[in-house]
Coordinates of C-alpha atoms and ligand atoms in Angstrom, one line a residue:
X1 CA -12.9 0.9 0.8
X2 CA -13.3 -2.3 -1.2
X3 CA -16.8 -2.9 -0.4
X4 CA -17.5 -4.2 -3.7
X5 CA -14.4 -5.1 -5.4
X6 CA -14.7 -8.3 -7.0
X7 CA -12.5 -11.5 -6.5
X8 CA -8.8 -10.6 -6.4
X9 CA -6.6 -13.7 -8.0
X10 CA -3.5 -13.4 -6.2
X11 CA -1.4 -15.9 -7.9
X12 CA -2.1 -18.4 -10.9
X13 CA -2.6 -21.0 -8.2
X14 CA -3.5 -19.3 -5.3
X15 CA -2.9 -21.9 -2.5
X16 CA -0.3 -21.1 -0.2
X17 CA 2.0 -23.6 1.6
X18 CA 2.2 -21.6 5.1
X19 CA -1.7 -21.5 7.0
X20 CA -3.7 -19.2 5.8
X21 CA -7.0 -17.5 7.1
X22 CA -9.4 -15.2 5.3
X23 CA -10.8 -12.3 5.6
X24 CA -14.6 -11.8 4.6
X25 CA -15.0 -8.1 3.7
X26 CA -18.2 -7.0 4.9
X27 CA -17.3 -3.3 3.7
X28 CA -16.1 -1.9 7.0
X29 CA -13.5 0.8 6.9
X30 CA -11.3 -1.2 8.7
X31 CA -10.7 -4.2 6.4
X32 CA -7.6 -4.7 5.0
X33 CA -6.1 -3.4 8.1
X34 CA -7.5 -7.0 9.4
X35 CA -5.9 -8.8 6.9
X36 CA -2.5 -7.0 7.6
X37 CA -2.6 -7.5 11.2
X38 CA -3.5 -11.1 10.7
X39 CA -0.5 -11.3 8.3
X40 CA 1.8 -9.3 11.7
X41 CA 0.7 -12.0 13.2
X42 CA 2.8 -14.8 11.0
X43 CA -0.6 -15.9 9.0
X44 CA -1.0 -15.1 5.7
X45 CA -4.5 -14.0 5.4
X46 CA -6.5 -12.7 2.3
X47 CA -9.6 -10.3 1.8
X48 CA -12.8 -11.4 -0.5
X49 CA -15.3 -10.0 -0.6
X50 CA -18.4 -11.2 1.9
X51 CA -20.2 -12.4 -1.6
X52 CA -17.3 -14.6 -2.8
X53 CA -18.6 -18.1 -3.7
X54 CA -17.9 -20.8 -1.4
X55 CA -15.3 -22.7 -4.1
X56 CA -13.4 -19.6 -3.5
X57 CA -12.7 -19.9 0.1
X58 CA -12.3 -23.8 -0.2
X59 CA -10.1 -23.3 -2.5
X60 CA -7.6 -21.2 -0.4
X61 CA -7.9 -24.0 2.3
X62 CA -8.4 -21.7 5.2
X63 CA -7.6 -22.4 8.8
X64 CA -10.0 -20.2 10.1
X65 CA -12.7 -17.4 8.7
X66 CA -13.0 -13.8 10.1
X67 CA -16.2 -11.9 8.9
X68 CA -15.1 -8.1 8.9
X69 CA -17.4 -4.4 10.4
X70 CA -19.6 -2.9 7.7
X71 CA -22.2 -0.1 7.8
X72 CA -25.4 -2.3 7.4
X73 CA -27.7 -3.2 10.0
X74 CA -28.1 -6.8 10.1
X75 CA -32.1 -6.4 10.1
X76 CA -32.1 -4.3 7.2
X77 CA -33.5 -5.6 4.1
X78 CA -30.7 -5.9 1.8
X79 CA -28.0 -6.3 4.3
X80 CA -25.2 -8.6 3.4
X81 CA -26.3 -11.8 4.7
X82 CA -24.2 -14.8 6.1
X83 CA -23.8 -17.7 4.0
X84 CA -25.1 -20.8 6.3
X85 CA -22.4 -22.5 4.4
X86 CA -19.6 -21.5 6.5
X87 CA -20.8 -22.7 9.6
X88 CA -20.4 -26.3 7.9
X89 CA -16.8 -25.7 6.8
X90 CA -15.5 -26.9 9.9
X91 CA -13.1 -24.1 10.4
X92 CA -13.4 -21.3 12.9
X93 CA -15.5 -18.5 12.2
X94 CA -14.8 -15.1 14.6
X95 CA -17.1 -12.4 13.9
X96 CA -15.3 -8.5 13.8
X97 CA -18.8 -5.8 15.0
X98 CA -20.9 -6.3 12.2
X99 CA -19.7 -9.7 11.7
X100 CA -20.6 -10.8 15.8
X101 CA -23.9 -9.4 14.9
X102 CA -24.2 -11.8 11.8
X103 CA -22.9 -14.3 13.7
X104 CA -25.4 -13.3 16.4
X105 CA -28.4 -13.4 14.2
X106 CA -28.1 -16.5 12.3
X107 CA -27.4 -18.4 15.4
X108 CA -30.7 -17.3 17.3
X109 CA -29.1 -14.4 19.3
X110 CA -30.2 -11.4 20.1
X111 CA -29.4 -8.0 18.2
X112 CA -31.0 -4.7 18.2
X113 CA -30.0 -0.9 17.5
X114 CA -29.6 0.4 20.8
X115 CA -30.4 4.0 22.3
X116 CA -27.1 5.0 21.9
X117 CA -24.0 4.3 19.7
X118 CA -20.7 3.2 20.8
X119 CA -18.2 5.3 18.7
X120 CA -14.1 5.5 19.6
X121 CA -12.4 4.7 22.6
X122 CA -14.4 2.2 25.2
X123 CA -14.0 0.7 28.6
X124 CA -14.1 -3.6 28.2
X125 CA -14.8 -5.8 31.2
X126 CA -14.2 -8.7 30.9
X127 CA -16.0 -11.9 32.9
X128 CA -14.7 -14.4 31.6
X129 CA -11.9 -14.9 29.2
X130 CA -12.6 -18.0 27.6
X131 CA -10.1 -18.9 24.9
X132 CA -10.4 -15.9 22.9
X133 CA -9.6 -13.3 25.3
X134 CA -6.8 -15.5 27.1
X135 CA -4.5 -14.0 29.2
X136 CA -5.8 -10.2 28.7
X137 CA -6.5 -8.5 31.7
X138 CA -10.1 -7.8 33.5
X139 CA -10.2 -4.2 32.6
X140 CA -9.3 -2.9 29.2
X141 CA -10.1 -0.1 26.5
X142 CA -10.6 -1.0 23.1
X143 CA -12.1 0.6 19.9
X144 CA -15.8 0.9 19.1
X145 CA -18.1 1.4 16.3
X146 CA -21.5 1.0 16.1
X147 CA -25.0 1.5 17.1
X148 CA -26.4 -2.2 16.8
X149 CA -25.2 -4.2 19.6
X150 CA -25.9 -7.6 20.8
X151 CA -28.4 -7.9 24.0
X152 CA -28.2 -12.3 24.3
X153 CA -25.7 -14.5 22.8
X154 CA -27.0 -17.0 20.8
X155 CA -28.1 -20.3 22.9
X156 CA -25.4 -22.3 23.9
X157 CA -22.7 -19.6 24.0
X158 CA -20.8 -17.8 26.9
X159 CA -20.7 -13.7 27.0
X160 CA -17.3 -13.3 27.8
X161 CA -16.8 -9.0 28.7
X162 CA -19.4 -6.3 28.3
X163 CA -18.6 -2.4 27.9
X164 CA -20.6 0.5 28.7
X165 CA -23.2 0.6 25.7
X166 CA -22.2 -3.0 24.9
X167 CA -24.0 -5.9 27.1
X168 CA -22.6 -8.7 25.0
X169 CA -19.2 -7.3 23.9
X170 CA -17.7 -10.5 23.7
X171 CA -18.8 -14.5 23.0
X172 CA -17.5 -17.9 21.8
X173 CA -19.1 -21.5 21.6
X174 CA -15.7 -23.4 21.8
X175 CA -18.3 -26.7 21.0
X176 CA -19.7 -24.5 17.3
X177 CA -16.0 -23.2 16.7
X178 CA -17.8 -19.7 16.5
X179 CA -16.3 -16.3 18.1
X180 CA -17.7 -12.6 18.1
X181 CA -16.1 -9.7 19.2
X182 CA -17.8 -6.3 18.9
X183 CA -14.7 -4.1 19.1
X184 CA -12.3 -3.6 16.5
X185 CA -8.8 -5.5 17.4
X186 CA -7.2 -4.2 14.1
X187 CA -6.6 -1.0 15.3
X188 CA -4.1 0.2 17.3
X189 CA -6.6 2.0 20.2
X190 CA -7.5 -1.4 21.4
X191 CA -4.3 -2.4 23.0
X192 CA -4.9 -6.2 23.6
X193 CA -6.2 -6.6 20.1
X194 CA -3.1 -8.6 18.8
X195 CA -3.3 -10.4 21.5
X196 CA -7.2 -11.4 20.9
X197 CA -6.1 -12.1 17.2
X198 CA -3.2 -14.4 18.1
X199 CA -5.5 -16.3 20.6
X200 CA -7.9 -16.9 17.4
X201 CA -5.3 -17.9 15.5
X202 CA -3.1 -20.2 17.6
X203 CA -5.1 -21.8 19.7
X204 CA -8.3 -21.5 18.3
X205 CA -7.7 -22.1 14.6
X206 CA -4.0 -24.0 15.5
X207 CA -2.5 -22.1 12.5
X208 CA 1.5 -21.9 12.1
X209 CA 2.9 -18.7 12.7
X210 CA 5.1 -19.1 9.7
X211 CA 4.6 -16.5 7.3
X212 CA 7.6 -14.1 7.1
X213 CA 9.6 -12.1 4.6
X214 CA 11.4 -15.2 4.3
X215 CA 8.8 -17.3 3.6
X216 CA 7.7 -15.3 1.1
X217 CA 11.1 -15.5 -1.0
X218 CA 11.2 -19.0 -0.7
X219 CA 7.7 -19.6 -2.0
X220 CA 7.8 -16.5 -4.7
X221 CA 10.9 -18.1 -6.0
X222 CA 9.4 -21.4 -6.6
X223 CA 6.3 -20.1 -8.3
X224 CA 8.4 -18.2 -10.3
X225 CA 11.1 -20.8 -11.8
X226 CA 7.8 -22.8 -12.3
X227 CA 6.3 -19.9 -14.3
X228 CA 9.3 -19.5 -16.2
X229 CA 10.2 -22.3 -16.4
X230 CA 13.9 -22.1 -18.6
X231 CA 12.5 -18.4 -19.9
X232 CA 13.8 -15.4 -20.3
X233 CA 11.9 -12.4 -18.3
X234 CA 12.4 -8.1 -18.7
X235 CA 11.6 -6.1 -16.1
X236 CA 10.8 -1.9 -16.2
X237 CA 12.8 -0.4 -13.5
X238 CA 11.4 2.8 -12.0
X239 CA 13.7 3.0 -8.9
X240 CA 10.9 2.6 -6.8
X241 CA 10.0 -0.4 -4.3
X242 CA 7.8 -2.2 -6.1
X243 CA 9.9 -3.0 -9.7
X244 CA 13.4 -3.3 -7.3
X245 CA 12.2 -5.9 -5.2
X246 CA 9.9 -7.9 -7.8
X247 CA 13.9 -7.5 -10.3
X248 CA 15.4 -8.9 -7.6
X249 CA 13.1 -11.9 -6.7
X250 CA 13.1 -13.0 -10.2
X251 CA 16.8 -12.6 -10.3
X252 CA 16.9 -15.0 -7.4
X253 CA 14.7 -17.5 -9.6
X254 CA 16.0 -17.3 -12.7
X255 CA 19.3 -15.2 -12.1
X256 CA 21.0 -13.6 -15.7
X257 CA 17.7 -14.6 -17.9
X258 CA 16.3 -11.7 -16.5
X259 CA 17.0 -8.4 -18.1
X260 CA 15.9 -4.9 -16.6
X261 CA 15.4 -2.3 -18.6
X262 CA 15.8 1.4 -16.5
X263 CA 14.9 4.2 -18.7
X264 CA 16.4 7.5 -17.7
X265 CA 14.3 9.9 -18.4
X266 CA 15.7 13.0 -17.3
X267 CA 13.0 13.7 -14.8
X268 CA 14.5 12.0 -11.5
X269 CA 15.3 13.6 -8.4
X270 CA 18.9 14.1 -7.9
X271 CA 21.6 11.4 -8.4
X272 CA 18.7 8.6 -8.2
X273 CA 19.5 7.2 -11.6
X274 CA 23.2 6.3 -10.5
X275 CA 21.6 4.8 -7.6
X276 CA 19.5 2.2 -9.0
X277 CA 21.8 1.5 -11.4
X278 CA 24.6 1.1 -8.8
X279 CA 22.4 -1.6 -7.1
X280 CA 21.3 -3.6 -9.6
X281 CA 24.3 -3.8 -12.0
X282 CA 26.7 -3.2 -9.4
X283 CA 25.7 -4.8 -6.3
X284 CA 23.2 -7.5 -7.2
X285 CA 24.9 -8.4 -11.0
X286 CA 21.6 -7.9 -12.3
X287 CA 22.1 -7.9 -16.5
X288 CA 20.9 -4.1 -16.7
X289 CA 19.9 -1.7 -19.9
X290 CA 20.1 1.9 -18.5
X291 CA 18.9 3.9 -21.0
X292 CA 20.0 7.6 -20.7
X293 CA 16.7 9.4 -22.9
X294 CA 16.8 12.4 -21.4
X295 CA 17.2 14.3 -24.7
X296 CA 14.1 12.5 -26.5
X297 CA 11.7 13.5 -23.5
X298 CA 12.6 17.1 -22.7
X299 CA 12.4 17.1 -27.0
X300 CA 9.2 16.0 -26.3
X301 CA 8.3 18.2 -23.5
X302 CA 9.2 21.2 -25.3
X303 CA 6.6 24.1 -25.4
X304 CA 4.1 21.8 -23.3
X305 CA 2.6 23.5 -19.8
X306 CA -0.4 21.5 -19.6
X307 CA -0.3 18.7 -17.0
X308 CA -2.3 16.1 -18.8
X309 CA -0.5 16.7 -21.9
X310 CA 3.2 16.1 -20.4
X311 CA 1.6 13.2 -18.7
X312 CA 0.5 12.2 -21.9
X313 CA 3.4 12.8 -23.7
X314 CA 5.7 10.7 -21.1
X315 CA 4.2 7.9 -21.0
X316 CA 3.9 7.4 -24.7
X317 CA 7.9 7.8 -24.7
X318 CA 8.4 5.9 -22.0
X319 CA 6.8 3.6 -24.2
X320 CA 8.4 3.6 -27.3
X321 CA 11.8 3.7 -25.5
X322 CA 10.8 0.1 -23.4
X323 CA 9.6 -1.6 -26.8
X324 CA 12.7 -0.8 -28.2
X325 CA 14.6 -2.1 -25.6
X326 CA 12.8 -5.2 -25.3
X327 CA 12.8 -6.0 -29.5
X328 CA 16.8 -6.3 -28.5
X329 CA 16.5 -9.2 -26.0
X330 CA 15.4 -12.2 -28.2
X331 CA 12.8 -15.0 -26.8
X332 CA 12.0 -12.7 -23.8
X333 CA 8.4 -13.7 -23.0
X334 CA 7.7 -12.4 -19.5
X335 CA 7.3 -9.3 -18.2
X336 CA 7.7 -8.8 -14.6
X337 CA 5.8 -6.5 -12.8
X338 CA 5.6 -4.8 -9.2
X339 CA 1.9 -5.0 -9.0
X340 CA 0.8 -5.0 -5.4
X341 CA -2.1 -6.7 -3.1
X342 CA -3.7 -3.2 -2.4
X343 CA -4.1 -2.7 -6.6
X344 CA -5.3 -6.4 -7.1
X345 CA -8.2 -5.4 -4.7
X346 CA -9.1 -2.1 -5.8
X347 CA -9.0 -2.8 -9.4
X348 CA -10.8 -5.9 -9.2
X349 CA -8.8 -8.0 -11.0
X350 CA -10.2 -11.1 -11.4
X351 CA -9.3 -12.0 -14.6
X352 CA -5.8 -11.8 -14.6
X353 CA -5.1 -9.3 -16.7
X354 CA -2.6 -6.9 -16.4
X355 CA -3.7 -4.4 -12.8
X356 CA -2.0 -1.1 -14.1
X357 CA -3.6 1.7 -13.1
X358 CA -5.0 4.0 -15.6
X359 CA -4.7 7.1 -14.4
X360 CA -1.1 6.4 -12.9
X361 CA -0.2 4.8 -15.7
X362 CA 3.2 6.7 -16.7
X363 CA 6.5 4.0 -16.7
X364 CA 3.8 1.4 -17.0
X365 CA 3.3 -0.8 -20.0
X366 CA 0.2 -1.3 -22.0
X367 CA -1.7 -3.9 -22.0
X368 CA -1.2 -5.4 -25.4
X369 CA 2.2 -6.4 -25.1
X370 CA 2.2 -10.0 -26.1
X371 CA 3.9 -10.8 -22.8
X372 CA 2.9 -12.9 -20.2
X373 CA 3.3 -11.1 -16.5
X374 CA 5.1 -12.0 -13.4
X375 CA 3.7 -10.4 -10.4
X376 CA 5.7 -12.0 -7.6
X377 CA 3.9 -9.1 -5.2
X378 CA 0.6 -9.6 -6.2
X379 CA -0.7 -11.1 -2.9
X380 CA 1.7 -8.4 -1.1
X381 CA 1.3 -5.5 1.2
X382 CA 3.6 -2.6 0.7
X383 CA 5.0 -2.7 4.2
X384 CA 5.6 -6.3 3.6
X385 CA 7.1 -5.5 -0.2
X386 CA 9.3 -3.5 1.9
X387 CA 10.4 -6.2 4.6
X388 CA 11.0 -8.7 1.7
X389 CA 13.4 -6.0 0.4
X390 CA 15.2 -5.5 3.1
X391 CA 15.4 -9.0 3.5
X392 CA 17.0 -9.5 -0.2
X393 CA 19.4 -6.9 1.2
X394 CA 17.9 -3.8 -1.3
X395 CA 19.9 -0.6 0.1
X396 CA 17.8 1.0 2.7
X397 CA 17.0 4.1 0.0
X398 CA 15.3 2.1 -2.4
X399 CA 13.5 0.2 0.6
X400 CA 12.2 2.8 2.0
X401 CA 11.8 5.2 -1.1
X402 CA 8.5 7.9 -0.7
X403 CA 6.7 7.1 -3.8
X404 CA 7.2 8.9 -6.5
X405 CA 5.4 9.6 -9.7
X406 CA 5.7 8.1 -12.5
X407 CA 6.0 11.4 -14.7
X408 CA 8.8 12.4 -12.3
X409 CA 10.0 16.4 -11.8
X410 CA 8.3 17.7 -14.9
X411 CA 4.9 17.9 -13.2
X412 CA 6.0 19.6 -10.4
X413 CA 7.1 22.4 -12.6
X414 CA 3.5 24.1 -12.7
X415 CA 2.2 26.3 -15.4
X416 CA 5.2 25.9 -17.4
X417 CA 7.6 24.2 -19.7
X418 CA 9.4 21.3 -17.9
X419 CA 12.6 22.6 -19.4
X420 CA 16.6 21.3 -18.2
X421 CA 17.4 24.3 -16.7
X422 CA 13.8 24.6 -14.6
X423 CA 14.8 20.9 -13.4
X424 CA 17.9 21.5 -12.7
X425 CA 16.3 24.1 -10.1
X426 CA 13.9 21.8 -9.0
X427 CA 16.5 18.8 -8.7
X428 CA 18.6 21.2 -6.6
X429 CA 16.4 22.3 -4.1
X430 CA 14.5 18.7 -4.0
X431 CA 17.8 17.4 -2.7
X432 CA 18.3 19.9 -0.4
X433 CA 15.2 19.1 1.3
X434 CA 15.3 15.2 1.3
X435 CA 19.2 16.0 2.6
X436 CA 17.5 18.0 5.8
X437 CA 14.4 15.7 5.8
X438 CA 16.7 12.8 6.1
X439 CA 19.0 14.2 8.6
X440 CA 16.1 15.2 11.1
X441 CA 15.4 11.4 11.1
X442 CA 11.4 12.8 9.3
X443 CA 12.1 10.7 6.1
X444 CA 9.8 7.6 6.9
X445 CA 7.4 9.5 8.9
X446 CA 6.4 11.3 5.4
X447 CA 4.8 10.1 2.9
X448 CA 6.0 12.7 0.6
X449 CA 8.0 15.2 0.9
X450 CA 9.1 17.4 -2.3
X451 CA 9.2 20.8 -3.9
X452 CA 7.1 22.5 -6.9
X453 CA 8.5 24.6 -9.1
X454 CA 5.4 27.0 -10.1
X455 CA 6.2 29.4 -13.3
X456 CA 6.4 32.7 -11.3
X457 CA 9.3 35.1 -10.1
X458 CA 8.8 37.2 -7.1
X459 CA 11.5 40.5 -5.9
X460 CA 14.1 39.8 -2.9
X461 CA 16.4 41.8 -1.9
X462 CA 19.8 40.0 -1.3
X463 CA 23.3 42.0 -0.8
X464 CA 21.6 45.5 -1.5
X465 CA 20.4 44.5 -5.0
X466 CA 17.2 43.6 -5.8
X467 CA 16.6 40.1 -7.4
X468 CA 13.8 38.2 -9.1
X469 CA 13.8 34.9 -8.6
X470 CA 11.9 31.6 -8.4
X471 CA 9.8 30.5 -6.1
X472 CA 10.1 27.0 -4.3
X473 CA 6.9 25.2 -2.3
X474 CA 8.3 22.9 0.3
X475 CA 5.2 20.5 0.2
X476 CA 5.2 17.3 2.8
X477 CA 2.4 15.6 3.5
X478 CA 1.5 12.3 5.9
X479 CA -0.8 9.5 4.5
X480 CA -2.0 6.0 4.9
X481 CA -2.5 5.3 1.3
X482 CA -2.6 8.2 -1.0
X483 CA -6.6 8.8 -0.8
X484 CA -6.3 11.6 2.1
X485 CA -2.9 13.5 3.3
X486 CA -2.3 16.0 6.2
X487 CA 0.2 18.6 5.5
X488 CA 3.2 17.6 7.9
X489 CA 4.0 20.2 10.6
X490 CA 8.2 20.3 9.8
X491 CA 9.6 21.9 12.8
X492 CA 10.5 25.6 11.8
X493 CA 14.0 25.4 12.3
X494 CA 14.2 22.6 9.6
X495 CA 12.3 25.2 7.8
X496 CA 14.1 28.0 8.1
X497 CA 17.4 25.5 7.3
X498 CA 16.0 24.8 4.3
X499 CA 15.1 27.9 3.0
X500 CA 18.1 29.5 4.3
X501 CA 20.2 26.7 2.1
X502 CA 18.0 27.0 -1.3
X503 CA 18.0 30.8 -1.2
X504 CA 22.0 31.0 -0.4
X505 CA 23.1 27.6 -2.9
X506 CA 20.5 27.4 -5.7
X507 CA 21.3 31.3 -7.8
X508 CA 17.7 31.5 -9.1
X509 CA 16.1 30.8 -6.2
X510 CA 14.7 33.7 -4.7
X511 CA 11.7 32.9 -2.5
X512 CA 10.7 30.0 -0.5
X513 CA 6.9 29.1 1.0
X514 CA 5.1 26.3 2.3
X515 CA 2.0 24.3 1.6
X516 CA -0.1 23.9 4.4
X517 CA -3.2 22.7 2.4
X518 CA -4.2 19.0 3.2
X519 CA -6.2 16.6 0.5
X520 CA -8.6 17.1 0.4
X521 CA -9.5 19.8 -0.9
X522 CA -5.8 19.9 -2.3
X523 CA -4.0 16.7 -3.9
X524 CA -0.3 16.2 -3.2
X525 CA 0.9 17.4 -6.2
X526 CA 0.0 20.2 -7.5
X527 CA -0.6 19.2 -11.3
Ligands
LIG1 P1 -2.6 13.3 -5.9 O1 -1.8 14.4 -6.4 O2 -3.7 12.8 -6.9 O3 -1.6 12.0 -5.9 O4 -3.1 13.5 -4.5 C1 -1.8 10.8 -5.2 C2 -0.5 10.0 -5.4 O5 -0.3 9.7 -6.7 C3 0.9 10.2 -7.2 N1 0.7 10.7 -8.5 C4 1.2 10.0 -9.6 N2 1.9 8.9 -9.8 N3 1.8 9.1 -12.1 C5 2.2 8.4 -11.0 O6 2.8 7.4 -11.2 C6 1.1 10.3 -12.1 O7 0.8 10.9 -13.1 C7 0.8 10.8 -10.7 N4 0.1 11.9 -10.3 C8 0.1 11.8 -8.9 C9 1.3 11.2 -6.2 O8 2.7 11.5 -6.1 C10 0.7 10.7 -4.9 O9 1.6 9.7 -4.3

């Protein structure tokens, strides 16, 4: 992932107050998880990419530079070189696998593919812990992955642990402000690997261990009343994390002159609506338009089975029912907007135009509104969306909410018309599901969990009389990010719960099954 994304802006002016460090992404698989664990560690940290021009990095006034894995070979012709540069920019430079071996190379080391590869779980011993591997005991495992390895540290510098396929594991020049480490502390198989990464930070770099949820609401709030200004902002609420916490930390800044705008559009799971609207105008005093549209898009879905179509069809209405909510609200010139860190860097948005996804682009806004967007999460992770949430006191269900798609319930009625009665089927049995999911304590260990209504009947039996019912598909899946899923293994007597309750309190349901397919080959939903 993001091997060749292109600078990500995270914020009109980008430098932070807290210390920051950042990432150089060399392409390894394991990148952002860097910058995430940096940012566990009370450091905000961002990713560029390892081409990013020098102004870039000066410019976010770094404490210290980390140089991610990739897949190259440092010897290989077109490998992604190290830009002399940073050595001069007085800051600390630690060197993650492919990164040592930059690090290695450069500084007249010596690194070569050796006979075998080091891949998964490995045995460090360390000889010496120097500053970087401070208080971490002699004998550890950690997490490898690679093939090149370094055989001599560069002149000047002191080995510090070796592991079975690795003679120079470990090295720092204290003098030269320069660290490599070939295993991967990100991940959660090296067990001292926090540790290694506060060591860098603290001590080596002397960065403040000050960037919290709280810190972030402080500092969003500023930017935005500075944004602002004395401005009047709308915001597109989809009941999801992202819009509820972005509502509220404008709402902080600039309290009643923002509006939200919730549009109802009939294709929400059970009771959800009342929910967000018993938040924001309820709890928080947020000024709120809930508009109930339910009739205009099941008008519009009428007739239509095909996917792309009701897709198509939604997001135009969603549409039209936004800009004529927002042609109401006079001298509204922002438009706030959940965006999150993970979109800035895989769309690439360096320009700063609006990040909305196209192909998830239902219940978002195109891009030639003549608004200008606030995007008080743009530099945010979702788990740290989620912590700020918490921390502006967003009910736990919106907090931890499994996403859901924009398009709602009407594309997990498959092969058929999305209809009021079908989603009343679907709505029931959906809630019947979160209701066990929720009570087993799964509910945050899934990343989805929902039903599909597909456009069959199948014959039952119940009482003596033959029926013909629906079918439900329990699907649950667990995911990082989307890209790949696992089908969850529910325990079977949640299963049989379930199915036992759809079957005995939903009439038309006569059938229930499971999808054990993960993605690939399937995708989560199933249209
Ligand atoms: P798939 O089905 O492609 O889904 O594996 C990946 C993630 O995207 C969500 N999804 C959508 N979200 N509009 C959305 O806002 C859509 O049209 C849409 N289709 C899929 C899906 O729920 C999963 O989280």
């Amino acid at each position: 992932m993001c091997s060749a994304h292109e600078l990500p802006r995270t914020q009109p002016d980008d430098a932070q107050s807290v210390d920051s460090v950042v990432v150089l992404d060399y392409g390894g698989q394991y990148s952002q998880l860097i910058a995430r664990r940096v940012r566990e560690c009370g450091v905000f940290s961002e990713l560029l990419p390892h081409h990013a021009a020098l102004e870039e990095v000066i410019r976010r006034r770094p404490k210290g530079l980390i140089l991610s894995g990739g897949p190259a070979s440092v010897y290989e012709e077109n490998a992604p070189p190290l830009h002399r540069e940073l050595l001069e920019l007085g800051v600390p430079l630690l060197g993650i696998c492919y990164g040592m071996q930059l690090l290695a190379r450069e500084l007249d080391g010596r690194v070569e593919r050796a006979e075998v590869g080091e891949f998964g779980r490995s045995q460090l011993t360390v000889s010496d812990q120097g500053r970087l591997l401070a208080e971490t005991p002699p004998e550890q495992t950690c997490w490898m992955s690679h093939r090149d390895t370094v055989f001599a540290t560069p002149p000047g510098f002191r080995a510090l642990a070796s592991s079975t396929a690795s003679p120079v594991a470990a090295f720092e020049s204290t003098e030269r402000g320069v660290y490599g480490i070939q295993f991967h502390p990100e991940v959660v198989h090296t067990p001292y690997g926090q540790k290694v990464l506060v060591n860098f930070l603290e001590d080596v770099c002397g960065c403040e261990r000050s960037w919290s949820a709280r810190s972030v609401i402080e500092e969003q709030i500023e930017r935005i009343r500075a944004q602002v200004g004395d401005g009047r902002a709308i915001c597109g609420l989809s009941g999801g994390v992202d819009s509820s916490v972005a509502a509220l930390l404008v709402h902080r800044a600039i309290g009643d002159r923002l509006t939200c705008v919730f549009v109802d559009h009939g294709l929400m799971r059970k009771n959800e609506g009342e929910q967000v609207i018993a938040a924001f105008r309820d709890h928080f005093h947020v000024p709120l338009v809930a508009v109930d549209a339910e009739d205009r898009f099941l008008a519009r879905l009428a007739g239509v089975t095909d996917p792309e179509e009701k897709r198509k069809r939604i997001g135009a209405e969603f549409i039209h029912v936004f800009e004529e909510e927002a042609a109401k609200l006079e001298d509204t010139r922002f438009l706030v907007q959940g965006t999150l860190y993970s979109d800035v860097i895989e769309s690439g948005g360096g320009t700063g135009a609006a990040t909305i996804k196209s192909h998830h682009n239902v219940g978002g806004l195109p891009e030639d509104l003549e608004f200008e967007l606030v995007e008080p999460l743009r530099a945010l992770f979702k788990d740290e969306v989620r912590a700020v949430g918490a921390e502006l006191g967003l009910p736990d269900r919106l907090v931890w909410r499994q996403p859901f798609p924009g398009p709602g319930l009407a594309i997990r009625i498959v092969g058929g018309e999305a209809t009021r009665e079908r989603l009343d089927i679907l709505r029931e049995a959906d809630a019947i599901l979160q209701d066990e999911i929720r009570g087993a304590g799964l509910y945050r260990e899934l990343w989805q969990s929902f039903c599909v209504l597909p456009d069959i009947r199948t014959v039952g039996v119940q009482g003596d009389v033959r029926t013909y019912g629906n079918v439900i598909v329990i699907r649950a899946v667990t995911s990082d990010d989307a890209m790949t899923a696992d089908w969850a293994r529910l325990p079977y007597d949640l299963l049989e719960k379930v199915a036992s309750r759809m079957i005995n309190e939903i009439r038309p349901v006569g059938r229930v099954v499971l999808d054990i397919t993960s993605k690939p080959p399937g995708t989560i939903e199933w249209e």
